[in-house]
Structure formats: structure tokens, C-alpha cells
C-alpha positions as YAML, in Angstrom:
chain: A
units: angstrom
residues:
- id: 1
  name: MET
  ca: [-1.70, -39.86, -50.81]
- id: 2
  name: LEU
  ca: [-2.87, -37.95, -53.85]
- id: 3
  name: ASN
  ca: [-0.07, -36.92, -56.21]
- id: 4
  name: VAL
  ca: [-0.56, -33.44, -57.72]
- id: 5
  name: SER
  ca: [2.22, -31.97, -59.84]
- id: 6
  name: VAL
  ca: [3.03, -28.28, -59.81]
- id: 7
  name: SER
  ca: [1.55, -27.84, -63.30]
- id: 8
  name: ALA
  ca: [-1.65, -29.63, -62.25]
- id: 9
  name: LEU
  ca: [-1.79, -27.55, -59.07]
- id: 10
  name: ARG
  ca: [-1.55, -24.36, -61.10]
- id: 11
  name: ARG
  ca: [-4.45, -25.53, -63.29]
- id: 12
  name: VAL
  ca: [-6.50, -26.27, -60.16]
- id: 13
  name: LEU
  ca: [-5.69, -22.79, -58.82]
- id: 14
  name: TRP
  ca: [-6.82, -21.20, -62.10]
- id: 15
  name: LEU
  ca: [-10.01, -23.27, -61.98]
- id: 16
  name: ASP
  ca: [-10.60, -22.08, -58.40]
- id: 17
  name: ALA
  ca: [-10.14, -18.47, -59.51]
- id: 18
  name: ALA
  ca: [-12.49, -18.91, -62.48]
- id: 19
  name: GLY
  ca: [-15.18, -20.58, -60.39]
- id: 20
  name: ALA
  ca: [-14.99, -17.90, -57.70]
- id: 21
  name: LEU
  ca: [-15.13, -15.16, -60.33]
- id: 22
  name: GLY
  ca: [-18.22, -16.70, -61.91]
- id: 23
  name: MET
  ca: [-19.89, -16.95, -58.52]
- id: 24
  name: ALA
  ca: [-19.02, -13.36, -57.61]
- id: 25
  name: VAL
  ca: [-20.31, -12.02, -60.94]
- id: 26
  name: ALA
  ca: [-23.55, -13.96, -60.53]
- id: 27
  name: HIS
  ca: [-24.05, -12.90, -56.93]
- id: 28
  name: PHE
  ca: [-23.38, -9.23, -57.65]
- id: 29
  name: GLY
  ca: [-25.06, -9.17, -61.05]
- id: 30
  name: PHE
  ca: [-28.29, -11.02, -60.28]
- id: 31
  name: PRO
  ca: [-28.81, -10.91, -56.51]
- id: 32
  name: GLY
  ca: [-32.59, -10.52, -56.56]
- id: 33
  name: LEU
  ca: [-33.12, -13.31, -59.05]
- id: 34
  name: LEU
  ca: [-30.76, -15.67, -57.22]
- id: 35
  name: SER
  ca: [-32.35, -14.84, -53.88]
- id: 36
  name: ASP
  ca: [-35.78, -15.76, -55.28]
- id: 37
  name: TRP
  ca: [-34.57, -18.95, -56.98]
- id: 38
  name: LEU
  ca: [-32.32, -20.22, -54.20]
- id: 39
  name: GLY
  ca: [-33.96, -18.84, -51.09]
- id: 40
  name: LEU
  ca: [-30.71, -17.23, -49.94]
- id: 41
  name: PRO
  ca: [-30.95, -13.80, -48.29]
- id: 42
  name: LEU
  ca: [-29.49, -10.93, -50.31]
- id: 43
  name: VAL
  ca: [-26.87, -10.21, -47.66]
- id: 44
  name: TRP
  ca: [-25.61, -13.82, -47.86]
- id: 45
  name: LEU
  ca: [-25.21, -13.45, -51.63]
- id: 46
  name: GLN
  ca: [-23.36, -10.15, -51.20]
- id: 47
  name: VAL
  ca: [-21.01, -11.51, -48.53]
- id: 48
  name: SER
  ca: [-20.30, -14.63, -50.56]
- id: 49
  name: GLY
  ca: [-19.59, -12.40, -53.58]
- id: 50
  name: VAL
  ca: [-17.00, -10.47, -51.55]
- id: 51
  name: ILE
  ca: [-15.44, -13.73, -50.36]
- id: 52
  name: GLY
  ca: [-15.39, -14.89, -53.97]
- id: 53
  name: CYS
  ca: [-13.49, -11.74, -54.99]
- id: 54
  name: GLY
  ca: [-10.88, -12.47, -52.33]
- id: 55
  name: THR
  ca: [-10.61, -16.04, -53.56]
- id: 56
  name: VAL
  ca: [-10.11, -14.82, -57.14]
- id: 57
  name: LEU
  ca: [-7.27, -12.55, -56.04]
- id: 58
  name: LEU
  ca: [-5.49, -15.13, -53.90]
- id: 59
  name: SER
  ca: [-5.96, -18.08, -56.24]
- id: 60
  name: GLY
  ca: [-5.01, -16.06, -59.30]
- id: 61
  name: ALA
  ca: [-1.90, -14.69, -57.59]
- id: 62
  name: LEU
  ca: [-0.84, -18.20, -56.59]
- id: 63
  name: ALA
  ca: [-1.60, -19.69, -60.01]
- id: 64
  name: SER
  ca: [0.41, -17.00, -61.78]
- id: 65
  name: ARG
  ca: [3.59, -18.07, -60.01]
- id: 66
  name: ALA
  ca: [5.79, -20.72, -61.62]
- id: 67
  name: LEU
  ca: [6.18, -22.23, -58.15]
- id: 68
  name: PRO
  ca: [3.16, -21.37, -56.00]
- id: 69
  name: PRO
  ca: [4.11, -20.76, -52.36]
- id: 70
  name: ALA
  ca: [3.06, -23.80, -50.32]
- id: 71
  name: ALA
  ca: [1.86, -21.65, -47.40]
- id: 72
  name: GLY
  ca: [-0.40, -19.61, -49.69]
- id: 73
  name: VAL
  ca: [-1.84, -22.73, -51.29]
- id: 74
  name: ARG
  ca: [-2.52, -24.20, -47.84]
- id: 75
  name: LEU
  ca: [-4.22, -20.97, -46.78]
- id: 76
  name: LEU
  ca: [-6.46, -21.09, -49.85]
- id: 77
  name: ALA
  ca: [-7.25, -24.78, -49.30]
- id: 78
  name: ALA
  ca: [-8.08, -24.13, -45.63]
- id: 79
  name: GLY
  ca: [-10.39, -21.30, -46.64]
- id: 80
  name: ASN
  ca: [-12.07, -23.62, -49.12]
- id: 81
  name: PHE
  ca: [-12.58, -26.25, -46.40]
- id: 82
  name: VAL
  ca: [-14.19, -23.56, -44.23]
- id: 83
  name: TRP
  ca: [-16.43, -22.63, -47.18]
- id: 84
  name: VAL
  ca: [-17.55, -26.26, -47.47]
- id: 85
  name: ALA
  ca: [-18.35, -26.43, -43.75]
- id: 86
  name: ALA
  ca: [-20.26, -23.14, -43.96]
- id: 87
  name: SER
  ca: [-22.19, -24.44, -46.97]
- id: 88
  name: VAL
  ca: [-23.25, -27.58, -45.12]
- id: 89
  name: TRP
  ca: [-24.27, -25.43, -42.15]
- id: 90
  name: ALA
  ca: [-26.23, -23.11, -44.47]
- id: 91
  name: VAL
  ca: [-28.25, -26.08, -45.72]
- id: 92
  name: TRP
  ca: [-28.85, -27.96, -42.47]
- id: 93
  name: GLY
  ca: [-28.09, -25.65, -39.56]
- id: 94
  name: ALA
  ca: [-28.76, -22.02, -40.39]
- id: 95
  name: GLY
  ca: [-32.53, -22.25, -40.70]
- id: 96
  name: LEU
  ca: [-32.49, -20.51, -44.07]
- id: 97
  name: PRO
  ca: [-35.60, -20.71, -46.26]
- id: 98
  name: LEU
  ca: [-33.72, -22.44, -49.08]
- id: 99
  name: THR
  ca: [-35.69, -23.69, -52.04]
- id: 100
  name: SER
  ca: [-35.06, -27.19, -53.39]
- id: 101
  name: LEU
  ca: [-32.94, -25.59, -56.10]
- id: 102
  name: GLY
  ca: [-31.08, -23.67, -53.39]
- id: 103
  name: VAL
  ca: [-30.25, -26.84, -51.47]
- id: 104
  name: VAL
  ca: [-29.00, -28.56, -54.61]
- id: 105
  name: TRP
  ca: [-27.00, -25.48, -55.68]
- id: 106
  name: VAL
  ca: [-25.30, -24.96, -52.31]
- id: 107
  name: LEU
  ca: [-24.41, -28.65, -51.96]
- id: 108
  name: LEU
  ca: [-23.12, -28.96, -55.55]
- id: 109
  name: GLN
  ca: [-20.85, -25.95, -55.19]
- id: 110
  name: ALA
  ca: [-19.70, -27.32, -51.82]
- id: 111
  name: VAL
  ca: [-18.68, -30.59, -53.50]
- id: 112
  name: PHE
  ca: [-16.86, -28.66, -56.23]
- id: 113
  name: VAL
  ca: [-15.02, -26.51, -53.66]
- id: 114
  name: PHE
  ca: [-14.20, -29.60, -51.57]
- id: 115
  name: VAL
  ca: [-12.55, -31.26, -54.57]
- id: 116
  name: LEU
  ca: [-10.55, -28.10, -55.28]
- id: 117
  name: ALA
  ca: [-9.50, -27.88, -51.62]
- id: 118
  name: GLU
  ca: [-8.37, -31.51, -51.56]
- id: 119
  name: LEU
  ca: [-6.32, -31.07, -54.73]
- id: 120
  name: GLU
  ca: [-4.81, -27.81, -53.48]
- id: 121
  name: TRP
  ca: [-3.92, -29.34, -50.11]
- id: 122
  name: ALA
  ca: [-2.36, -32.37, -51.79]
- id: 123
  name: GLY
  ca: [-0.44, -30.15, -54.20]
- id: 124
  name: SER
  ca: [0.93, -28.05, -51.37]
- id: 125
  name: ARG
  ca: [2.32, -31.13, -49.65]
- id: 126
  name: GLN
  ca: [4.24, -32.59, -52.57]
- id: 127
  name: PRO
  ca: [8.01, -32.97, -52.20]
- id: 128
  name: GLN
  ca: [8.36, -30.97, -55.42]
- id: 129
  name: PRO
  ca: [10.04, -27.58, -55.20]
- id: 130
  name: LEU
  ca: [7.13, -25.34, -54.26]
- id: 131
  name: ALA
  ca: [8.22, -21.89, -53.22]
- id: 132
  name: VAL
  ca: [8.53, -21.21, -49.51]
- id: 133
  name: ALA
  ca: [6.50, -18.14, -48.57]
...
């Protein structure tokens, strides 16, 4: 089992918040350009930007706590696992007109989010004194 300390978990949570913020800013700031480059419909970029904003709020709130609540961290990790599954579906099951760059982009961010989710899940299961929500 992966061993993630509370301090490492908090860093992962901040990284999750920063990544989601960057994605949301890009999706809201340059939707037309990203749609052309990636082949993602504008509405998908807008919805993912909204989801990113929610991730920023939850992850930032958890990271700002000295002892992040285990239930909140698990909720965030579960949401990240759903994001990964949705990303894989977007590439191979949704029938989207993704460009080659779009396929690479979606899969790379899915790998990044999967790693975050694994670390968050492992950190939430440590016997260390995480706060009980």
C-alpha cells in the first residue's frame, strides 16, 4: 500500500487545485482556440471548466486544513477517478471529432488526474490522524 503522509497529501491537494484552476482558466479563456486545436465541442470545454472550478474549491478547502477530512479527500479522489473514466470514454467511446493533439491532451491529463486520485485515496486511508468529517 502506498504511504502518503498528511503533509504530502496536502501538497497533492494543492497540486490538484492548481491543475484544475489552470484547466478552468484555459477552458474559459480560450474556448474557441482549444476547440479548434483539440476537436472538443465548446460545451464540453465549458462544462469541464465548471467542474474544474468545483475541484479548485474542494481541493483548496481540503488542502488548507492542517488535517484534511478523510471523507472529503475520498470524495475528491472518487470524483477524480470518474474524471479519468470520462476522459477515456471521451477518447474512445463518445464519437467526438478529436484531433491527434486532442487525443494526446485528454489522455495526458487523465494520467495526471489518475496519479492525483491514487495519491489522494492512499492519503485518506493512512492511519495518521486525518480529521473525521
